[in-house]
Coordinates of C-alpha atoms in Angstrom, one line a residue:
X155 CA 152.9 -71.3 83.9
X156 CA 152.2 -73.0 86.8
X157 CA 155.5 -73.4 89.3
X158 CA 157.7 -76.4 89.6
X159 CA 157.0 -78.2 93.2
X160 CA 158.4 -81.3 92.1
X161 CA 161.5 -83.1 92.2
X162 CA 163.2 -84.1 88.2
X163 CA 163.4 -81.4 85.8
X164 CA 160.3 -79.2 84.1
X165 CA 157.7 -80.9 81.9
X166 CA 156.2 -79.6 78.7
X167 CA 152.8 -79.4 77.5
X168 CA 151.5 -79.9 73.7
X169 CA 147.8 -79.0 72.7
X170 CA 147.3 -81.1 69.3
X171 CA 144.7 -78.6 67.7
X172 CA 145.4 -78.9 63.8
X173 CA 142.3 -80.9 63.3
X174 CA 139.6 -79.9 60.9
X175 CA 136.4 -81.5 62.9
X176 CA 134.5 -83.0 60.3
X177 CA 131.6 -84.5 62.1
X178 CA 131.4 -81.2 64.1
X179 CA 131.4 -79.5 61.2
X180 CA 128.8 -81.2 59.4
X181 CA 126.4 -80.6 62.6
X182 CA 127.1 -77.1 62.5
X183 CA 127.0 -75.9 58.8
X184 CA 128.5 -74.4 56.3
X185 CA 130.7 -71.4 57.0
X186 CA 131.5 -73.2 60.9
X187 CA 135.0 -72.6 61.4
X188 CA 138.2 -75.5 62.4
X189 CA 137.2 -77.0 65.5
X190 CA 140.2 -74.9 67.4
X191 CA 138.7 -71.8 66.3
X192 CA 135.2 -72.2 67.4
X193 CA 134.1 -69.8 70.3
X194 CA 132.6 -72.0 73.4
X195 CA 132.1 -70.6 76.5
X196 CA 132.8 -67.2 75.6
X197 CA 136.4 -68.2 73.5
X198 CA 138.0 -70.5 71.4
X199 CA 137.8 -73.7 72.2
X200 CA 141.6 -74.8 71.7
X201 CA 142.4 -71.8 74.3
X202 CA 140.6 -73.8 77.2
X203 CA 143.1 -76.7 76.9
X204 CA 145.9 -74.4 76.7
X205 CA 144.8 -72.6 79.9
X206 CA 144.7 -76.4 81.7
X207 CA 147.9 -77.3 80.6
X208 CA 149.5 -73.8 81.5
X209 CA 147.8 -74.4 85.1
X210 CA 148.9 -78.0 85.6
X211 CA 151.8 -78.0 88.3
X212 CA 155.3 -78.7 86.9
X213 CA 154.4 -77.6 83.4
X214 CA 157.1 -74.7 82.5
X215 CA 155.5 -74.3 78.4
X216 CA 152.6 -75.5 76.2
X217 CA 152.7 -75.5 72.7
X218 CA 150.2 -75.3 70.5
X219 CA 150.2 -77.8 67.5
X220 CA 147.6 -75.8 64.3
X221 CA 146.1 -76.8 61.4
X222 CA 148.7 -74.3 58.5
X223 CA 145.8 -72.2 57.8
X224 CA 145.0 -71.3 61.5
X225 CA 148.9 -71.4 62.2
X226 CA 149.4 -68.4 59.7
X227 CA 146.4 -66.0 60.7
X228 CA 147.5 -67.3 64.8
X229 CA 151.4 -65.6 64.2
X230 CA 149.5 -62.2 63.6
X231 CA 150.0 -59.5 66.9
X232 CA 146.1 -58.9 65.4
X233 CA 144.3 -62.4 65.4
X234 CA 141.5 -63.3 68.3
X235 CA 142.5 -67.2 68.0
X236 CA 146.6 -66.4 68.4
X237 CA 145.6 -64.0 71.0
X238 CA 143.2 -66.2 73.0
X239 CA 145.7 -69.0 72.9
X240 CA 148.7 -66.7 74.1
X241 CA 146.3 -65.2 76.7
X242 CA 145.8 -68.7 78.0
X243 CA 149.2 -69.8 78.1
X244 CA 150.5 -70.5 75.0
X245 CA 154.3 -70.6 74.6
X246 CA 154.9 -71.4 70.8
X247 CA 153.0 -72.7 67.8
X248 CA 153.4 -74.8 65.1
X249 CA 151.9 -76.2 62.5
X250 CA 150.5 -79.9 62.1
X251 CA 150.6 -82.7 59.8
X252 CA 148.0 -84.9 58.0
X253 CA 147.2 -87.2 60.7
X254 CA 146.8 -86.5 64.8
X255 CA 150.3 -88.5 65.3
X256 CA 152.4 -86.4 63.0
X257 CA 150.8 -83.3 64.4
X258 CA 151.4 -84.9 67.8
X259 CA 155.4 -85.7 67.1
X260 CA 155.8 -81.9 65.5
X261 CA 154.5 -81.0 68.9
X262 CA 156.5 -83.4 70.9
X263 CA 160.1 -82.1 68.4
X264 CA 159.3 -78.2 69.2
X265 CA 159.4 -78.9 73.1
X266 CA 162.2 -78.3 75.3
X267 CA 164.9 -81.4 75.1
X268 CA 165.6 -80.0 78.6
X269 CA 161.9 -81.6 79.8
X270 CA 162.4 -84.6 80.9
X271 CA 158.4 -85.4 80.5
X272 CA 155.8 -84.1 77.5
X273 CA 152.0 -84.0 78.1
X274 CA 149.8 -84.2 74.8
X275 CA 146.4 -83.0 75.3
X276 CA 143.3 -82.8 73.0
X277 CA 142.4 -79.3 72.1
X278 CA 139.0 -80.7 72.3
X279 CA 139.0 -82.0 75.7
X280 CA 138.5 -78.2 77.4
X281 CA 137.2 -79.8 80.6
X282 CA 140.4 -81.4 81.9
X283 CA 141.1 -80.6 85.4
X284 CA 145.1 -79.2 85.7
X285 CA 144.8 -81.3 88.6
X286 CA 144.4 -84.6 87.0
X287 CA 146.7 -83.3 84.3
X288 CA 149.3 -82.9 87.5
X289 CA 148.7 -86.8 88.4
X290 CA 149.9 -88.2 84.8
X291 CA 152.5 -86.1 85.0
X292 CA 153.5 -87.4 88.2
X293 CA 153.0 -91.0 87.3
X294 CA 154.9 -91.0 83.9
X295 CA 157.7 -89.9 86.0
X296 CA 157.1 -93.2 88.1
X297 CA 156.8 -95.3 85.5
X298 CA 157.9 -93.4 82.2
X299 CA 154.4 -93.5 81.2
X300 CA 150.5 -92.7 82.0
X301 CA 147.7 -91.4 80.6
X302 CA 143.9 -90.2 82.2
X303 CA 141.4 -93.0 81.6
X304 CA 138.1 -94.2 82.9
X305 CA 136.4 -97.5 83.7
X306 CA 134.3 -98.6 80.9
X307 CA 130.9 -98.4 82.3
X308 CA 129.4 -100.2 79.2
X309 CA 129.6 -103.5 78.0
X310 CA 132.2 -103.8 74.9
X311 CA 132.4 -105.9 72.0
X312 CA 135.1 -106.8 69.8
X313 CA 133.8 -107.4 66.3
X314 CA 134.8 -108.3 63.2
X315 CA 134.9 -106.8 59.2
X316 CA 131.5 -108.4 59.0
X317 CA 129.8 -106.7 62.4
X318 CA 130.1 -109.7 64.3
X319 CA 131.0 -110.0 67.9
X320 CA 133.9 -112.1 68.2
X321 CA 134.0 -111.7 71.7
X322 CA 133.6 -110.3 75.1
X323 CA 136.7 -108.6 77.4
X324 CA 135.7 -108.5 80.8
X325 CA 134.3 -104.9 81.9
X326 CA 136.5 -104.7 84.8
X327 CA 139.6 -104.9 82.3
X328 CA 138.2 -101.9 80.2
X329 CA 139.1 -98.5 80.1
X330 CA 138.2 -95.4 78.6
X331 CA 141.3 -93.4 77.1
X332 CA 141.5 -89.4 77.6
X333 CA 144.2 -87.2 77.8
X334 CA 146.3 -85.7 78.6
X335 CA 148.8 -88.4 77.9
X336 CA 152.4 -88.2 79.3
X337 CA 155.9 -89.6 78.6
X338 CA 159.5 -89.3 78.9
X339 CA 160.0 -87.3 76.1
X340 CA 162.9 -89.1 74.6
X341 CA 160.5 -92.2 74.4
X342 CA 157.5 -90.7 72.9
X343 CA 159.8 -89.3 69.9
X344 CA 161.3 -92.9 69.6
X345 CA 157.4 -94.4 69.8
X346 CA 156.2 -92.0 67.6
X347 CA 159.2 -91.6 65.1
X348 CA 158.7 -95.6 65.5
X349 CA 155.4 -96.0 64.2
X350 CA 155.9 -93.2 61.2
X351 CA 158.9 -95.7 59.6
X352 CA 157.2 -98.6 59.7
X353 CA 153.5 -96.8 58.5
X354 CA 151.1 -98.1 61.7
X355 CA 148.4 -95.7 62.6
X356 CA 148.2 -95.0 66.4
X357 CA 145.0 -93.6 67.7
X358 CA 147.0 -91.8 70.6
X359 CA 150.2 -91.7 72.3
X360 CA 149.6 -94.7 74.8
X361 CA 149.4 -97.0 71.5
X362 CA 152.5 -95.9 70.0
X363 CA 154.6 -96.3 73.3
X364 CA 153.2 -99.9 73.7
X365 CA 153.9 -101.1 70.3
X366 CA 157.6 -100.9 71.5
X367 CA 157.0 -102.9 74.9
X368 CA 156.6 -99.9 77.1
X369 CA 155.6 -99.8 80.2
X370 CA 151.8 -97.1 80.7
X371 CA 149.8 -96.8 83.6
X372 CA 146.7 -95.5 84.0
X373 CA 145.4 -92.7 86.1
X374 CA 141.6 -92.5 86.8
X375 CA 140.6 -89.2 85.7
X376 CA 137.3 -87.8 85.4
X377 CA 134.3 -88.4 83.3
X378 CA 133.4 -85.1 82.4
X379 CA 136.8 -84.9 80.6
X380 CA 134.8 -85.0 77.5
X381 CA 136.0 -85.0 74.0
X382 CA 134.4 -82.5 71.6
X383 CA 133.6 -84.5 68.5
X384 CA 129.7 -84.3 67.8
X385 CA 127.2 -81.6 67.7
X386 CA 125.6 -83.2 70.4
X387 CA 128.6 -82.8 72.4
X388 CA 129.0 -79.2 71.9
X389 CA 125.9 -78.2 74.0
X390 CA 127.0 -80.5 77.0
X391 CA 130.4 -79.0 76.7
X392 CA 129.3 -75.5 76.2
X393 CA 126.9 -75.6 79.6
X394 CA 129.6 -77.8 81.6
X395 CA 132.2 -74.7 80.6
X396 CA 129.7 -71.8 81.4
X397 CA 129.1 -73.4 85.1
X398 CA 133.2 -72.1 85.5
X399 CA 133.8 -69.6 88.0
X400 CA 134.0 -66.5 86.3
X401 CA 134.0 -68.1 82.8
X402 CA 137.8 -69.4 82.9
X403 CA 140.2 -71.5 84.9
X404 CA 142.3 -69.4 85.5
X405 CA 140.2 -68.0 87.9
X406 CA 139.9 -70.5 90.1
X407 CA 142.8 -72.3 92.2
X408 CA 143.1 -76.1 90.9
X409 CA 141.6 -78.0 94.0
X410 CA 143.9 -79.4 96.6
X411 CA 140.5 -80.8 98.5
X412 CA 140.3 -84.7 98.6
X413 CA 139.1 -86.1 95.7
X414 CA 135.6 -88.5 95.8
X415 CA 136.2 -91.7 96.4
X416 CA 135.3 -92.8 92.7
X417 CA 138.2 -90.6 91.7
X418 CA 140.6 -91.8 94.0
X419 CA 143.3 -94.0 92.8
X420 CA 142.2 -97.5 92.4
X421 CA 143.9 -99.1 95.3
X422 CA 142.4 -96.7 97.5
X423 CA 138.6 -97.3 96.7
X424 CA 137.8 -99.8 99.4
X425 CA 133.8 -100.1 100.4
X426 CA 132.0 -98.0 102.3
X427 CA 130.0 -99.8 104.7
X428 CA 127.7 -97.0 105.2
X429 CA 127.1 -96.7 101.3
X430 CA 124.7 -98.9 100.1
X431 CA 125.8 -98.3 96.2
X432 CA 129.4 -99.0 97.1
X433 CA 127.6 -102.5 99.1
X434 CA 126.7 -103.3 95.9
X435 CA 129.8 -102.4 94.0
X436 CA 127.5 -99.8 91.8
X437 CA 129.7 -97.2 91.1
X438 CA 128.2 -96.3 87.9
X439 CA 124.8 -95.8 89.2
X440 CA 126.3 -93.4 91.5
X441 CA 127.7 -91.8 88.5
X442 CA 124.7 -91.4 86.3
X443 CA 123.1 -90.0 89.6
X444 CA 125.7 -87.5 89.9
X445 CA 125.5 -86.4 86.1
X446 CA 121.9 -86.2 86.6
X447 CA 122.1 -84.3 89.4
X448 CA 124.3 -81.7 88.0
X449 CA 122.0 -81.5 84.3
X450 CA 119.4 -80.7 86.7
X451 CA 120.6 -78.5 88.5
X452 CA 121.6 -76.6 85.1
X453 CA 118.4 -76.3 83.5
X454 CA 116.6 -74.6 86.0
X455 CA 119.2 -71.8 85.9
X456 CA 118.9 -72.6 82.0
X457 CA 117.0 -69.6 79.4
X458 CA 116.0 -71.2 76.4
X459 CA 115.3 -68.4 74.9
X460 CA 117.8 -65.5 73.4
X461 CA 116.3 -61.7 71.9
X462 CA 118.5 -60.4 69.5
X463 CA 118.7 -56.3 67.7
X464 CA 120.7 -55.6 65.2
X465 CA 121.0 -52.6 62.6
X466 CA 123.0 -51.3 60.1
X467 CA 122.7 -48.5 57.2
X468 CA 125.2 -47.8 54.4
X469 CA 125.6 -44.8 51.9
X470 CA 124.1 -45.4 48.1
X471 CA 127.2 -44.7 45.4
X472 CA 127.5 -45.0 42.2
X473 CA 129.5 -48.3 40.8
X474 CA 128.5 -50.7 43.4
X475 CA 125.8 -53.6 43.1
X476 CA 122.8 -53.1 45.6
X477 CA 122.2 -56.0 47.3
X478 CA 119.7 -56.9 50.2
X479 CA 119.3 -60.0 51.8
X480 CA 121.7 -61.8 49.3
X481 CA 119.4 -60.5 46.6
X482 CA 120.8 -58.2 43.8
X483 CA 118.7 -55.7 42.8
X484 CA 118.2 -53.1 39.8
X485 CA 119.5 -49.8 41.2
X486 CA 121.5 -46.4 39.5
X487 CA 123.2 -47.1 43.0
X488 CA 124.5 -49.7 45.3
X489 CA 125.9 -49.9 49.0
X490 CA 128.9 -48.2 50.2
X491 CA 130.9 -50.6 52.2
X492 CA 134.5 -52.8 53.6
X493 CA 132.6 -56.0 52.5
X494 CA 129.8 -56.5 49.7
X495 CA 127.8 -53.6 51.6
X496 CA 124.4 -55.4 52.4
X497 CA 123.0 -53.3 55.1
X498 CA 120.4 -56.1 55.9
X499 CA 122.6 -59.2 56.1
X500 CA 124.9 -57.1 58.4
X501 CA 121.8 -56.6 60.7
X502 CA 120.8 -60.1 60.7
X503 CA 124.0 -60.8 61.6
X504 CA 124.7 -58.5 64.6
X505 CA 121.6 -59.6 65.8
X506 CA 122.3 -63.2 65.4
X507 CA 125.4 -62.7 67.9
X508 CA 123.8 -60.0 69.6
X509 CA 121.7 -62.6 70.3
X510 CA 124.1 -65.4 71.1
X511 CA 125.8 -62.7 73.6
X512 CA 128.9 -62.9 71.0
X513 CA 129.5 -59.3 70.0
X514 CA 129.1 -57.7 67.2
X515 CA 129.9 -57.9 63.5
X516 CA 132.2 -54.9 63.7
X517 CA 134.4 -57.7 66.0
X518 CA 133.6 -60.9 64.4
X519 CA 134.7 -59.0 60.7
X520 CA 137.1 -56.1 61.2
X521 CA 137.3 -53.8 58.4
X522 CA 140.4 -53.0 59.2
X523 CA 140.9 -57.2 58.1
X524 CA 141.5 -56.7 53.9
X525 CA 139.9 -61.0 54.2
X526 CA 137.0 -59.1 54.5
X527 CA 137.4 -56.6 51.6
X528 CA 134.8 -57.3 49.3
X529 CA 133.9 -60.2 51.2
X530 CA 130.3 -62.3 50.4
X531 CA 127.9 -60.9 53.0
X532 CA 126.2 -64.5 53.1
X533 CA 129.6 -66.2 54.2
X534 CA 129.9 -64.0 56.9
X535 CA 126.3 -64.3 58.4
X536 CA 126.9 -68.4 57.8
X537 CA 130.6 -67.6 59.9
X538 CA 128.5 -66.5 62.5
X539 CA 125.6 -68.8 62.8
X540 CA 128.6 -71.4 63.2
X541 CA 129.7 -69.7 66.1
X542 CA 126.1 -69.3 67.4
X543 CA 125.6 -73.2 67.0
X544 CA 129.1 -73.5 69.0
X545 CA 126.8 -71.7 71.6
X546 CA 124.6 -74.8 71.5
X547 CA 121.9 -72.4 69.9
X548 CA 119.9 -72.0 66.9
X549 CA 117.7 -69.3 65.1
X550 CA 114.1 -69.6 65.5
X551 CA 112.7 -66.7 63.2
X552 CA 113.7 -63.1 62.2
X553 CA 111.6 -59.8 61.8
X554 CA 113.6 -57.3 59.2
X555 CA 112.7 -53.8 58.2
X556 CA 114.5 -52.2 55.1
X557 CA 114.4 -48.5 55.2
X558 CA 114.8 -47.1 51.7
X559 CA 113.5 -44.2 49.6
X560 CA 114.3 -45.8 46.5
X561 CA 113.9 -48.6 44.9
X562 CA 110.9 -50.0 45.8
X563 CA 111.5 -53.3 48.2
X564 CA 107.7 -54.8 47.6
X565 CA 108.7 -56.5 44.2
X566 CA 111.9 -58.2 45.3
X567 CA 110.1 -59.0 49.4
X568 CA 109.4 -62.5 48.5
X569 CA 113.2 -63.2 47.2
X570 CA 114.9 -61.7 50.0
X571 CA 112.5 -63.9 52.3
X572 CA 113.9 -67.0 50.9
X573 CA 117.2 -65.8 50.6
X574 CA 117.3 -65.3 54.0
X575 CA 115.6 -68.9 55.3
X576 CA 118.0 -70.4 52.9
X577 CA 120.9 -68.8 54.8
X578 CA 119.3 -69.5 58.2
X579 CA 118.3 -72.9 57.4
X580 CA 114.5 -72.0 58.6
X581 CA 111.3 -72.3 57.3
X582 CA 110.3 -69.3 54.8
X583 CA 107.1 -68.7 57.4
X584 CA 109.5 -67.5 60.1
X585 CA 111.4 -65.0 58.2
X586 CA 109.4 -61.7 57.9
X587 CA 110.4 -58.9 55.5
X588 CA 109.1 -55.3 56.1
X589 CA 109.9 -52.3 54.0
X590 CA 109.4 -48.7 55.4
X591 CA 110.1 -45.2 53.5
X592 CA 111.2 -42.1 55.6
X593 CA 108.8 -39.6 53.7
X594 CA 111.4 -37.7 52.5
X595 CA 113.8 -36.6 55.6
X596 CA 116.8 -37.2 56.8
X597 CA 120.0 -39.2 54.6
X598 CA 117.3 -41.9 53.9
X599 CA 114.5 -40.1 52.7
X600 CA 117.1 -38.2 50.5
X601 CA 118.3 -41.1 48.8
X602 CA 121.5 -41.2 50.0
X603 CA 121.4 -43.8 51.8
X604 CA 119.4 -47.8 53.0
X605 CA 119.5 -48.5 56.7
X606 CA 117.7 -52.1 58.3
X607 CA 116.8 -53.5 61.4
X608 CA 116.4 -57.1 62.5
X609 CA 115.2 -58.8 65.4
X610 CA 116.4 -62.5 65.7
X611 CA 115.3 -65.5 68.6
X612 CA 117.2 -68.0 69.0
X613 CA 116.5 -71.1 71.2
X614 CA 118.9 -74.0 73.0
X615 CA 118.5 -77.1 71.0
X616 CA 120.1 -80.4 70.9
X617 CA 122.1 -81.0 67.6
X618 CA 122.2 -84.3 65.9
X619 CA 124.7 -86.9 66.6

């Protein structure tokens, strides 16, 4: 945790990660993991936020606020996501509630009561800077509340039930909400508590503090601070996170260099008579030049293109189903193996994250893990394409071989093709299905056992919003 340099007591942080991410999920397919749990940038995403809280000055613990499922795998010494989280920074975890605020007040209850303030941060905000974290913190002690924002760089409109603009708040008065979000901790449980009696919905901590009259300032923050929610959002987020020093923030020393001008606090930002965008007051064409600056800049270091190998080969035994591709077919024999045994799924998944630079399926699906035991050999290539898509990637076509002495492959070629476009969601014409025999040597040419290979490319794309 990062040390206390400032005068009060210590502060707590919360990461509210018990969501399940439904339009994320819906971009990304079946199989795609709770938001939380998705790997960007090399690890889960929830374990990003963590690691910004941990590093934000004055903050002594964060805890970690899961959906029940992932709260129950995440207390195992063996789990990646408990693991990543506790790597980061993570202090204790508990589990959530139905909606964001009753996950939030779990969060707020399992704190400290010695911190006088509580931060609550978005798991899916990974690109906070502990920096501006620091700042909220600072200001909720000034004023008991505050929360990172940012002007409103679009027109808004309020509407009505019908879609009708009823009217027009000036831009100027318009901000953009983010977190973290901070507050004396005795009044956010009052706020919070507050709202759950008398059954309002508040959309974040800032709303349920001024429902009681309180007093919350804003503190311009940043506006790659983005929040995670769409598809389309994962790829910005994903190549925002890899341009990291070294992949993590821990790695790098928050900044203590003067901040831009834009970011400075607002009674600071006074005209630059040698800037001709701040002559004109155009601050957000200075922004959109900046963002496009920095996209730029990443997609000539960008390679659309990812090569992927992966093989596998299991033992024939008696008893078991032989399956290839997803495809169940007439044997004396079947696969020998943790999960359902199908040696060319397993390839087509190792070279899926081979691909992806993700690992391999030996990590991904332990079978030392009994969830695998028997496990679907489809579900677990769809597990990894979610993680791929995470990646801001998707599968362009595979090349398979099946080695096998026996059966013959050729009559059942055509069903394992569309089994496997199916689970890849591509066309049939760029899946290709080979079948070779070993001409008698070796464990394959024996009969004792089917091995496959797979080569996989997978390309950057945009998802849909």
């Amino acid at each position: 945790m990062s040390p206390e340099t400032t005068s009060g007591h210590g502060a707590s942080g919360v990461v509210v990660a018990a969501g399940i991410g439904s339009r994320l999920a819906q971009a990304l397919g079946a199989g795609a993991p709770r938001k939380a749990a998705l790997e960007v940038g090399g690890r889960p995403l929830a374990a990003w936020s963590v690691e910004a809280l941990a590093h934000t000055r004055g903050v002594s613990e964060v805890v970690v606020v899961l959906h029940p499922d992932d709260l129950a795998r995440a207390l195992s010494p063996d789990d990646p996501l408990g693991n990543a989280l506790r790597a980061a920074g993570a202090t204790r975890f508990v589990a959530g509630g139905e909606r964001r605020q009753d996950s939030t007040l779990k969060g707020v209850l399992a704190t400290s009561p010695e911190a006088e303030i509580v931060l609550v941060h978005d798991a899916a905000r990974p690109l906070v800077d502990p920096e501006d974290a620091a700042r909220t913190l600072e200001r909720a002690r000034e004023v008991g509340a505050a929360l990172l924002a940012v002007p409103a760089v679009d027109t808004v409109k309020r509407v009505d039930a019908q879609g009708l603009v009823r009217e027009t708040p000036p831009r100027a008065e318009c901000w953009l909400a983010q977190t973290p979000q901070a507050a004396r901790r005795a009044l956010l449980i009052e706020a919070l508590e507050s709202a759950e009696r008398a059954g309002v919905e508040v959309t974040d901590e800032a709303s349920a503090l001024e429902r009681l009259g309180h007093k919350v300032a804003i503190v311009q923050g940043s506006y790659d601070n983005l929040k995670l929610t769409t598809g389309d959002d994962l790829e910005v987020v994903s190549r925002l996170l890899s341009g990291k020093k070294g992949g993590t923030l821990a790695n790098a020393e928050p900044s203590r260099e003067p901040r831009t001008r834009a970011m400075e606090p607002l009674e600071n930002q006074v005209p630059d008579p040698a800037d001709p965008l701040a002559q004109t007051h155009s601050f957000e064409t200075r922004r959109f030049q900046e963002e496009r600056a920095r996209e730029d800049a990443r997609s000539v270091a960008s390679v659309p293109y990812r090569v992927g190998h992966g093989s596998d080969i299991h033992r024939l035994v008696p008893g078991r189903k032989l399956l290839l591709g997803g495809v169940s077919i007439p044997h004396e024999r079947g696969l020998e193996g943790h999960s359902d045994g199908d040696a060319l799924l397993h390839a087509v998944t190792d070279a899926v994250l081979g691909a992806a630079g993700l690992g391999d399926i030996g990590e991904m699906y332990s079978d030392r893990d009994a969830r695998w035991q028997g496990a679907d050999s489809t579900q677990l290539l769809l597990g990894a394409l979610a993680r791929v898509r995470a990646a801001g990637l998707d599968v362009v076509s595979v090349d398979c071989t099946i080695h096998a002495e026996a059966p013959r492959i050729s009559p059942h070629r055509a069903a394992i093709r569309s089994s496997l476009a199916r689970a890849l969601s591509v066309p049939e014409g760029r899946v290709n299905v080979k079948a070779k025999t070993k001409e008698g040597l070796g464990a394959i040419g024996r009969g004792e056992a089917i091995a496959a290979d797979a080569v996989v490319l997978l390309v950057e794309a945009r998802r849909p919003r």
